[in-house]
XYZ file of N, CA and C in Angstrom:
726
model
N 4.706 28.302 -47.438
C 3.853 27.521 -46.803
C 3.868 26.062 -47.291
N 4.098 25.085 -46.524
C 4.187 23.753 -47.001
C 3.173 22.948 -46.254
N 2.466 22.030 -47.090
C 1.505 21.089 -46.477
C 1.781 19.732 -47.019
N 1.544 18.837 -46.203
C 1.652 17.377 -46.591
C 0.380 17.049 -47.325
N 0.472 16.271 -48.465
C -0.797 15.782 -49.164
C -0.469 14.604 -50.010
N -0.240 13.444 -49.424
C -0.120 12.306 -50.302
C -1.376 11.963 -51.139
N -1.056 11.168 -52.139
C -2.124 10.888 -53.013
C -2.344 9.207 -53.012
N -3.489 8.875 -52.611
C -3.737 7.389 -52.703
C -4.644 7.126 -53.811
N -4.254 6.139 -54.500
C -4.958 5.602 -55.793
C -5.736 4.275 -55.530
N -6.935 4.240 -55.800
C -7.738 3.095 -55.449
C -8.862 2.829 -56.453
N -9.219 1.618 -56.567
C -10.437 1.180 -57.344
C -11.613 1.177 -56.482
N -11.595 1.524 -55.256
C -12.671 1.407 -54.285
C -12.809 2.845 -53.577
N -13.100 3.820 -54.407
C -13.170 5.154 -53.753
C -14.170 5.430 -52.745
N -15.489 4.703 -52.969
C -16.533 4.808 -52.037
C -16.155 4.183 -50.683
N -15.615 3.107 -50.696
C -15.072 2.367 -49.491
C -14.164 3.124 -48.698
N -13.131 3.774 -49.417
C -12.172 4.582 -48.894
C -12.697 5.894 -48.245
N -13.685 6.561 -48.968
C -14.263 7.677 -48.431
C -14.956 7.408 -47.089
N -15.662 6.199 -47.008
C -16.270 5.831 -45.800
C -15.357 5.673 -44.659
N -14.109 5.021 -44.954
C -13.074 4.859 -43.845
C -12.595 6.162 -43.442
N -12.289 7.022 -44.445
C -11.639 8.305 -44.109
C -12.609 9.158 -43.125
N -13.967 9.138 -43.551
C -14.912 9.870 -42.786
C -14.999 9.262 -41.284
N -14.846 7.950 -41.281
C -14.911 7.324 -39.953
C -13.773 7.742 -39.027
N -12.585 7.898 -39.692
C -11.356 8.346 -39.099
C -11.506 9.777 -38.493
N -12.323 10.647 -39.236
C -12.485 12.006 -38.857
C -12.080 12.951 -39.856
N -11.721 12.512 -41.152
C -11.330 13.313 -42.098
C -12.590 13.867 -42.812
N -12.552 14.944 -43.365
C -13.741 15.545 -44.142
C -13.418 15.861 -45.586
N -14.442 15.663 -46.439
C -14.092 15.919 -47.842
C -14.165 17.523 -48.082
N -13.080 17.866 -48.866
C -13.083 19.217 -49.241
C -13.170 19.389 -50.791
N -12.826 18.438 -51.547
C -13.031 18.392 -53.072
C -13.604 16.962 -53.480
N -14.616 17.098 -54.302
C -15.307 15.820 -54.892
C -15.562 16.109 -56.226
N -14.656 15.797 -57.143
C -14.754 15.926 -58.669
C -14.601 14.575 -59.321
N -15.635 13.898 -59.432
C -15.551 12.578 -60.031
C -14.599 11.716 -59.516
N -13.522 11.381 -60.272
C -12.420 10.470 -59.949
C -11.383 11.001 -58.966
N -11.584 12.338 -58.591
C -10.576 12.959 -57.696
C -11.353 13.573 -56.571
N -10.811 13.200 -55.278
C -11.284 13.690 -54.071
C -10.252 14.139 -53.177
N -10.501 15.102 -52.272
C -9.346 15.559 -51.305
C -10.098 15.656 -50.037
N -9.299 15.232 -48.995
C -9.815 15.281 -47.561
C -8.781 16.022 -46.638
N -9.442 16.771 -45.687
C -8.619 17.318 -44.628
C -8.768 16.507 -43.409
N -7.628 16.338 -42.703
C -7.566 15.849 -41.413
C -7.292 17.058 -40.368
N -7.261 16.694 -39.122
C -6.869 17.844 -38.301
C -5.575 18.439 -38.559
N -4.666 17.426 -38.972
C -3.313 17.926 -39.415
C -2.987 17.075 -40.735
N -2.727 17.673 -41.811
C -2.456 17.129 -43.014
C -3.552 16.951 -43.849
N -3.401 16.713 -45.230
C -4.397 16.309 -46.087
C -4.103 15.239 -46.906
N -5.229 14.597 -47.640
C -5.072 13.425 -48.307
C -5.791 13.540 -49.721
N -5.266 13.200 -50.830
C -5.992 13.152 -52.048
C -6.306 11.689 -52.407
N -7.463 11.503 -53.046
C -7.863 10.136 -53.332
C -8.216 10.095 -54.931
N -7.430 9.245 -55.587
C -7.509 9.155 -57.058
C -8.223 7.820 -57.414
N -9.366 7.868 -58.048
C -10.002 6.714 -58.441
C -9.408 6.183 -59.748
N -9.051 4.804 -59.737
C -8.558 4.136 -60.913
C -9.349 2.713 -61.114
N -9.096 2.258 -62.272
C -9.716 0.908 -62.531
C -9.088 -0.117 -61.797
N -9.807 -1.222 -61.495
C -9.347 -2.390 -60.807
C -8.185 -3.001 -61.774
N -7.042 -3.242 -61.162
C -5.966 -3.821 -61.880
C -4.965 -2.770 -62.531
N -5.269 -1.515 -62.347
C -4.479 -0.471 -62.740
C -3.139 -0.523 -61.867
N -1.937 -0.204 -62.465
C -0.667 -0.299 -61.762
C -0.776 0.452 -60.468
N -1.375 1.613 -60.415
C -1.398 2.342 -59.176
C -2.416 1.989 -58.163
N -3.312 0.908 -58.444
C -4.355 0.666 -57.640
C -3.812 0.140 -56.235
N -4.192 0.849 -55.142
C -3.862 0.454 -53.821
C -2.608 1.004 -53.406
N -2.019 1.917 -54.126
C -0.713 2.487 -53.752
C -0.894 3.975 -53.444
N 0.096 4.538 -52.591
C 0.234 5.917 -52.132
C 1.302 6.621 -52.774
N 1.194 7.796 -53.252
C 2.181 8.606 -53.771
C 2.589 9.731 -52.841
N 3.813 9.743 -52.442
C 4.382 10.900 -51.550
C 4.219 12.217 -52.299
N 3.571 13.163 -51.679
C 3.366 14.456 -52.291
C 3.148 15.500 -51.286
N 3.436 16.837 -51.650
C 3.086 17.918 -50.779
C 2.342 19.169 -51.550
N 2.024 20.044 -50.861
C 1.467 21.277 -51.298
C 2.278 22.573 -50.947
N 2.209 23.511 -51.726
C 2.896 24.752 -51.447
C 2.101 26.002 -51.842
N 2.112 27.031 -51.103
C 1.226 28.170 -51.356
C 1.653 28.952 -52.619
N 2.964 29.181 -52.832
C 3.425 29.833 -53.854
C 4.643 28.857 -54.603
N 4.249 28.285 -55.654
C 5.101 27.379 -56.257
C 6.382 27.937 -56.796
N 6.208 29.027 -57.362
C 7.546 29.652 -57.862
C 8.537 29.910 -56.659
N 8.031 30.558 -55.665
C 8.811 30.783 -54.534
C 9.364 29.546 -53.846
N 8.560 28.509 -53.833
C 8.920 27.236 -53.258
C 10.052 26.771 -54.007
N 9.918 26.635 -55.292
C 10.972 26.089 -56.112
C 12.266 26.918 -55.999
N 12.165 28.156 -55.982
C 13.390 28.935 -55.789
C 14.149 28.742 -54.408
N 13.329 28.694 -53.415
C 13.964 28.315 -52.085
C 14.549 26.943 -51.984
N 13.841 25.998 -52.660
C 14.282 24.608 -52.508
C 15.673 24.503 -53.238
N 15.755 25.138 -54.468
C 16.972 25.124 -55.223
C 18.124 25.789 -54.543
N 17.849 27.080 -53.932
C 18.683 27.795 -53.073
C 19.283 26.940 -52.004
N 18.505 26.073 -51.366
C 18.860 25.234 -50.186
C 19.719 24.038 -50.762
N 19.596 23.717 -52.033
C 20.563 22.671 -52.450
C 19.775 21.388 -53.068
N 18.427 21.517 -53.176
C 17.758 20.311 -53.733
C 17.037 20.792 -55.124
N 17.169 19.921 -56.065
C 16.683 20.259 -57.454
C 15.236 20.400 -57.294
N 14.592 21.467 -57.871
C 13.202 21.723 -58.006
C 12.825 22.304 -59.239
N 12.045 21.680 -60.069
C 11.783 22.188 -61.460
C 10.179 22.465 -61.647
N 9.792 23.642 -62.059
C 8.444 24.010 -62.295
C 8.112 23.292 -63.557
N 6.816 22.802 -63.594
C 6.178 22.101 -64.758
C 4.849 22.728 -64.907
N 4.571 23.093 -66.251
C 3.248 23.607 -66.690
C 2.659 22.362 -67.498
N 1.415 22.054 -66.846
C 0.839 20.839 -67.506
C -0.726 21.251 -67.752
N -1.487 20.424 -68.335
C -2.930 20.658 -68.559
C -3.701 20.859 -67.402
N -3.220 20.370 -66.225
C -4.001 20.571 -64.968
C -3.278 21.560 -64.070
N -2.349 22.399 -64.720
C -1.834 23.435 -63.958
C -0.318 23.298 -63.668
N 0.119 24.188 -62.733
C 1.556 24.228 -62.268
C 1.905 23.244 -61.184
N 2.977 22.573 -61.357
C 3.497 21.771 -60.260
C 4.976 21.876 -60.088
N 5.604 21.431 -59.142
C 7.071 21.375 -58.911
C 7.472 20.077 -58.689
N 8.579 19.610 -59.574
C 9.043 18.308 -59.385
C 10.422 18.361 -58.552
N 10.436 17.662 -57.396
C 11.629 17.676 -56.534
C 12.432 16.443 -56.804
N 13.617 16.539 -57.024
C 14.556 15.411 -57.186
C 15.522 15.361 -56.133
N 15.477 14.225 -55.310
C 16.352 14.125 -54.166
C 17.607 13.432 -54.735
N 18.666 13.379 -53.808
C 20.084 12.887 -54.236
C 19.943 11.413 -54.003
N 18.942 10.754 -53.539
C 18.910 9.319 -53.440
C 18.231 8.721 -54.648
N 17.838 9.666 -55.647
C 17.060 9.250 -56.766
C 15.493 9.337 -56.803
N 15.034 9.598 -55.582
C 13.518 9.716 -55.408
C 13.082 11.013 -55.989
N 11.973 11.003 -56.589
C 11.359 12.242 -57.089
C 9.842 12.358 -56.526
N 9.442 13.572 -56.253
C 8.076 13.655 -55.918
C 7.634 15.123 -56.367
N 6.286 15.424 -56.151
C 5.777 16.624 -56.766
C 5.161 17.445 -55.571
N 5.210 18.740 -55.788
C 4.581 19.786 -54.981
C 3.378 20.443 -55.822
N 2.257 20.386 -55.279
C 1.022 20.816 -56.019
C 0.571 22.222 -55.344
N -0.107 23.010 -56.074
C -0.632 24.298 -55.553
C -1.585 24.027 -54.407
N -1.342 24.733 -53.408
C -2.321 24.720 -52.164
C -3.333 25.775 -52.286
N -4.566 25.514 -51.782
C -5.484 26.580 -51.710
C -5.931 26.913 -50.282
N -6.270 28.024 -50.020
C -6.548 28.607 -48.641
C -7.887 27.928 -48.229
N -8.055 27.836 -46.948
C -9.278 27.341 -46.316
C -10.341 28.441 -46.567
N -11.555 28.125 -46.169
C -12.642 29.116 -46.367
C -12.410 30.404 -45.394
N -11.651 30.201 -44.343
C -11.537 31.377 -43.511
C -10.268 32.254 -44.028
N -9.716 31.802 -45.078
C -8.539 32.582 -45.695
C -7.252 32.162 -45.182
N -7.177 31.270 -44.266
C -5.851 30.699 -43.750
C -5.481 29.476 -44.481
N -4.292 28.994 -44.167
C -3.774 27.732 -44.645
C -4.121 26.543 -43.900
N -4.944 26.741 -42.899
C -5.212 25.717 -42.050
C -6.213 24.715 -42.760
N -6.234 23.485 -42.084
C -7.173 22.502 -42.604
C -8.652 22.746 -42.124
N -9.662 21.946 -42.550
C -10.870 22.314 -42.177
C -11.252 22.219 -40.728
N -11.871 23.129 -40.166
C -12.294 23.093 -38.656
C -13.278 21.876 -38.453
N -13.849 21.266 -39.401
C -14.791 20.112 -39.199
C -14.002 18.834 -39.156
N -12.700 18.888 -39.364
C -11.988 17.517 -39.228
C -11.580 17.303 -37.809
N -11.477 16.020 -37.454
C -11.064 15.625 -36.208
C -9.721 16.187 -35.802
N -9.534 16.999 -34.777
C -8.355 17.636 -34.625
C -7.087 16.676 -34.230
N -7.483 15.407 -33.728
C -6.456 14.459 -33.251
C -5.857 13.698 -34.368
N -6.408 13.674 -35.596
C -5.967 12.775 -36.621
C -4.954 13.629 -37.489
N -3.917 12.801 -37.905
C -2.923 13.374 -38.716
C -2.559 12.411 -39.922
N -2.406 13.007 -40.991
C -2.042 12.150 -42.148
C -0.426 11.998 -42.256
N -0.017 10.881 -42.540
C 1.362 10.581 -42.598
C 1.809 10.209 -43.933
N 2.755 10.831 -44.750
C 3.209 10.446 -46.002
C 4.576 9.878 -45.766
N 4.789 8.667 -46.466
C 6.118 7.937 -46.059
C 7.002 7.730 -47.387
N 8.141 8.064 -47.220
C 9.121 7.871 -48.358
C 10.178 6.854 -47.805
N 10.463 5.856 -48.633
C 11.316 4.743 -48.391
C 12.698 5.055 -49.023
N 13.779 4.984 -48.434
C 15.101 5.343 -48.916
C 16.208 4.547 -48.471
N 17.177 4.265 -49.220
C 18.298 3.548 -48.726
C 19.336 4.488 -48.175
N 19.061 5.840 -48.379
C 19.977 6.900 -47.887
C 19.102 7.965 -47.052
N 18.753 7.482 -45.695
C 17.909 8.270 -44.966
C 18.361 9.795 -44.839
N 19.777 9.821 -44.639
C 20.287 11.116 -44.315
C 19.985 12.095 -45.543
N 20.264 11.530 -46.761
C 19.998 12.430 -47.966
C 18.637 12.746 -48.141
N 17.579 11.817 -47.860
C 16.315 12.023 -47.904
C 15.912 13.086 -46.897
N 16.234 12.952 -45.747
C 16.010 13.938 -44.729
C 16.535 15.326 -45.037
N 17.735 15.376 -45.670
C 18.218 16.676 -46.036
C 17.215 17.346 -47.116
N 16.663 16.621 -48.054
C 15.836 17.234 -49.014
C 14.603 17.667 -48.377
N 14.096 17.000 -47.402
C 12.857 17.360 -46.770
C 13.060 18.706 -46.007
N 14.421 18.847 -45.300
C 14.593 20.062 -44.723
C 14.773 21.151 -45.751
N 15.299 20.930 -46.960
C 15.367 21.837 -47.997
C 14.130 22.396 -48.591
N 13.085 21.650 -48.419
C 11.707 22.099 -48.980
C 10.930 22.802 -47.852
N 11.493 22.918 -46.696
C 10.751 23.671 -45.643
C 10.211 22.841 -44.523
N 10.361 21.620 -44.619
C 9.723 20.704 -43.500
C 10.546 20.722 -42.245
N 9.904 20.648 -41.081
C 10.468 20.974 -39.773
C 10.901 19.617 -39.097
N 12.152 19.367 -38.808
C 12.443 18.091 -38.175
C 11.763 17.881 -36.864
N 11.313 16.579 -36.669
C 10.706 16.343 -35.411
C 11.455 15.275 -34.664
N 11.913 14.188 -35.296
C 12.685 13.134 -34.628
C 13.449 12.371 -35.663
N 14.698 11.824 -35.388
C 15.452 11.132 -36.314
C 16.356 10.148 -35.530
N 16.739 8.950 -36.344
C 17.800 7.993 -35.902
C 18.325 7.621 -37.129
N 19.152 6.455 -37.013
C 19.779 5.825 -38.193
C 18.874 5.232 -39.209
N 17.667 4.877 -38.740
C 16.790 4.192 -39.690
C 15.592 4.992 -40.198
N 15.394 6.135 -39.497
C 14.166 7.018 -39.962
C 14.383 8.463 -39.638
N 13.538 9.293 -40.215
C 13.537 10.790 -39.874
C 12.122 11.247 -40.167
N 11.591 12.040 -39.179
C 10.196 12.458 -39.199
C 10.161 14.074 -39.205
N 9.367 14.562 -40.123
C 9.227 16.009 -40.148
C 7.731 16.364 -40.110
N 7.435 17.642 -39.685
C 6.146 18.155 -39.745
C 6.145 19.311 -40.765
N 4.862 19.572 -41.222
C 4.679 20.715 -42.177
C 3.807 21.675 -41.563
N 3.565 22.762 -42.372
C 2.748 23.809 -41.854
C 1.479 23.580 -41.411
N 0.822 22.687 -42.015
C -0.542 22.211 -41.607
C -0.614 21.034 -40.677
N 0.628 20.733 -40.043
C 0.804 19.791 -39.133
C 0.896 18.333 -39.662
N 0.750 18.155 -40.955
C 0.853 16.809 -41.515
C 2.339 16.366 -41.346
N 2.442 14.954 -41.423
C 3.771 14.324 -41.218
C 4.420 13.958 -42.514
N 5.676 14.167 -42.686
C 6.421 13.531 -43.768
C 7.559 12.635 -43.093
N 7.590 11.386 -43.432
C 8.535 10.456 -42.850
C 9.277 9.621 -43.817
N 10.661 9.550 -43.433
C 11.475 8.726 -44.232
C 11.872 7.552 -43.504
N 11.813 6.309 -43.980
C 12.319 5.193 -43.366
C 13.201 4.362 -44.251
N 14.095 3.568 -43.725
C 15.215 2.943 -44.422
C 14.542 1.780 -45.197
N 15.071 1.732 -46.450
C 14.609 0.523 -47.254
C 15.658 0.345 -48.395
N 15.539 -0.674 -49.033
C 16.596 -1.088 -50.056
C 16.529 -0.150 -51.360
N 15.297 0.394 -51.596
C 15.206 1.223 -52.830
C 14.510 2.540 -52.421
N 14.657 3.660 -53.198
C 13.931 4.854 -53.068
C 12.703 4.828 -53.745
N 11.690 4.523 -52.910
C 10.223 4.350 -53.344
C 9.216 5.015 -52.435
N 7.903 5.070 -52.981
C 6.814 5.486 -52.126
C 6.629 4.404 -50.999
N 6.185 4.947 -49.832
C 5.798 3.948 -48.744
C 4.301 3.911 -48.568
N 3.831 3.194 -47.705
C 2.437 2.994 -47.507
C 1.868 4.233 -46.683
N 0.576 4.489 -46.947
C -0.157 5.400 -46.282
C -0.323 4.973 -44.789
N -0.246 6.055 -43.902
C -0.482 5.760 -42.582
C -0.989 7.076 -41.845
N -1.482 6.880 -40.543
C -2.125 8.047 -39.779
C -1.399 8.031 -38.414
N -1.577 9.118 -37.791
C -1.159 9.315 -36.342
C -2.409 9.793 -35.579
N -2.572 9.557 -34.275
C -3.655 10.000 -33.573
C -3.058 10.467 -32.241
N -3.552 11.596 -31.923
C -3.064 12.241 -30.603
C -4.008 12.030 -29.502
N -3.823 10.874 -28.751
C -4.729 10.568 -27.743
C -4.882 8.975 -27.658
N -5.689 8.640 -26.738
C -5.935 7.083 -26.570
C -6.489 6.575 -27.887
N -6.167 5.493 -28.309
C -6.708 4.932 -29.589
C -8.120 4.229 -29.443
N -8.575 4.135 -28.162
C -9.877 3.345 -28.072
C -11.044 4.107 -28.800
N -11.153 5.485 -28.558
C -12.280 6.091 -29.080
C -12.224 6.008 -30.592
N -11.070 6.135 -31.133
C -11.079 5.917 -32.650
C -11.405 4.585 -33.104
N -10.998 3.457 -32.277
C -11.327 2.205 -32.507
C -12.955 2.076 -32.532
N -13.622 2.660 -31.650
C -15.078 2.619 -31.455
C -15.632 3.235 -32.674
N -15.099 4.383 -33.226
C -15.781 5.035 -34.288
C -15.595 4.178 -35.538
N -14.519 3.480 -35.731
C -14.324 2.612 -36.891
C -15.281 1.399 -36.783
N -15.394 0.819 -35.673
C -16.219 -0.389 -35.412
C -17.628 0.088 -35.695
N -18.024 1.172 -35.251
C -19.410 1.718 -35.449
C -19.791 1.962 -36.880
N -18.702 2.133 -37.678
C -18.875 2.332 -39.147
C -18.745 0.950 -39.838
N -18.761 -0.140 -39.070
C -18.590 -1.533 -39.671
C -17.225 -1.711 -40.364
N -16.280 -1.085 -39.861
C -14.905 -1.382 -40.304
C -14.072 -2.172 -39.398
N -13.655 -3.257 -39.863
C -12.902 -4.221 -39.074
C -11.567 -3.504 -38.683
N -11.327 -3.452 -37.267
C -10.258 -2.839 -36.802
C -9.804 -3.490 -35.377
N -8.596 -3.223 -35.017
C -8.082 -3.850 -33.776
C -7.019 -2.998 -33.267
N -6.622 -3.073 -31.897
C -5.362 -2.405 -31.480
C -4.500 -3.461 -30.823
N -3.216 -3.400 -31.245
C -2.214 -4.321 -30.773
C -0.913 -3.490 -30.485
N -0.494 -3.622 -29.294
C 0.822 -2.975 -28.846
C 0.811 -1.353 -29.242
N -0.210 -0.762 -28.755
C -0.431 0.746 -28.960
C -0.471 1.118 -30.416
N -0.877 0.233 -31.310
C -1.058 0.521 -32.729
C -2.439 0.104 -33.067
N -3.175 0.958 -33.894
C -4.440 0.594 -34.309
C -4.370 0.192 -35.848
N -4.947 -0.987 -36.102
C -4.862 -1.565 -37.462
C -6.347 -1.562 -38.020
N -6.616 -1.031 -39.132
C -7.954 -1.158 -39.738
C -7.953 -1.710 -41.059
N -9.004 -2.397 -41.521
C -8.998 -3.195 -42.749
C -8.789 -2.174 -43.907
N -7.846 -2.491 -44.807
C -7.559 -1.739 -46.017
C -8.544 -2.207 -47.136
N -9.387 -1.182 -47.556
C -10.388 -1.422 -48.611
C -9.848 -2.073 -49.793
N -8.531 -1.670 -50.240
C -7.794 -2.204 -51.329
C -7.450 -3.593 -51.256
N -7.440 -4.153 -49.927
C -6.992 -5.578 -49.874
C -8.039 -6.530 -50.429
N -9.311 -6.220 -50.485
C -10.311 -7.027 -50.983
C -10.001 -7.525 -52.392
N -9.334 -6.697 -53.128
C -8.921 -7.115 -54.540
C -7.563 -7.578 -54.734
N -6.932 -7.822 -53.550
C -5.466 -8.270 -53.602
C -4.606 -7.279 -54.057
N -4.876 -5.950 -53.997
C -3.947 -4.859 -54.565
C -3.151 -4.221 -53.447
N -3.242 -4.680 -52.183
C -2.626 -3.933 -51.127
C -2.475 -4.804 -49.806
N -1.740 -4.271 -48.829
C -1.714 -5.027 -47.546
C -3.025 -5.182 -46.821
N -3.136 -5.998 -46.015
C -4.428 -6.107 -45.309
C -5.000 -5.044 -44.500
N -3.993 -4.367 -43.888
C -4.286 -3.364 -42.831
C -3.634 -1.913 -43.183
N -4.273 -0.992 -42.680
C -3.553 0.423 -42.566
C -3.314 0.762 -41.091
N -2.280 1.424 -40.754
C -1.806 1.617 -39.492
C -2.098 3.089 -38.987
N -2.581 3.155 -37.798
C -2.818 4.453 -36.963
C -1.876 4.384 -35.770
N -0.831 5.176 -35.818
C 0.162 5.081 -34.645
C -0.258 6.220 -33.563
N 0.034 6.013 -32.345
C -0.132 7.025 -31.416
C 0.801 7.954 -31.534
N 0.380 9.360 -31.338
C 1.348 10.370 -31.405
C 2.432 10.269 -30.188
N 3.610 10.566 -30.426
C 4.616 10.470 -29.294
C 4.247 11.224 -28.037
N 3.618 12.291 -28.285
C 3.313 13.073 -26.977
C 2.041 12.434 -26.302
N 1.325 11.564 -26.936
C 0.191 10.879 -26.281
C 0.542 9.591 -25.949
N 1.687 9.025 -26.176
C 2.074 7.689 -25.691
C 2.600 7.873 -24.266
N 2.020 6.846 -23.382
C 2.384 7.018 -21.943
C 3.890 6.674 -21.756
N 4.564 7.282 -20.923
C 5.932 7.103 -20.639
C 6.102 5.742 -19.879
N 7.215 5.027 -20.156
C 7.319 3.696 -19.494
C 7.411 4.029 -17.875
N 6.828 3.092 -17.157
C 6.880 3.244 -15.641
C 8.029 2.468 -15.048
N 8.665 3.042 -14.145
C 9.871 2.309 -13.494
C 9.420 1.085 -12.961
N 10.343 0.033 -12.973
C 9.930 -1.327 -12.483
C 10.200 -1.367 -10.978
């Protein structure tokens, strides 16, 4: 069982929690400086840091797996390095891709109904998207296949995968193998989501079928001004013949 769960670090956890709730995510863990949220598809962790911390305003690409030992074994068998780590906070798996990028798989917990699904209280149309930037998109995509992600779309500049909980793992081309920005996807017209954000007093706008909302981290100069919500491919209207 594979689930997407990027980690966003911020010195403004309260502001971010308000934004995520407006988007339709629900809090599932709230333990001081660490919070977790379920979307309709995918999950997101929020780690609180001090203003000026090197991670402030950044998102770390990460996943969850139901059985980490089995996950590591299958990933290794598929051809991607996966190493179990025992630390003070428990067991994790470090995945090392051939482009030099490294990320972690964390232990997943079942929902209250005993399944691996996200919370039924989360807005079903909202999806969390974790992004990995790589100069070698093909190698990065191969690593995602090897950890059990399901291919959805690809071209020379990007590759998109889905996970068991519907969350999205995306690779896009860039000069270095690094973590990308946090983003979301929405299955349906973006106007209702825009209305919810504006009702929560969150500055937002739609431009060319993409919704942009004010990034809470931008107030301290730690991050880009906006976070992106893209329309799901299946909800984007097909071009009309001229």
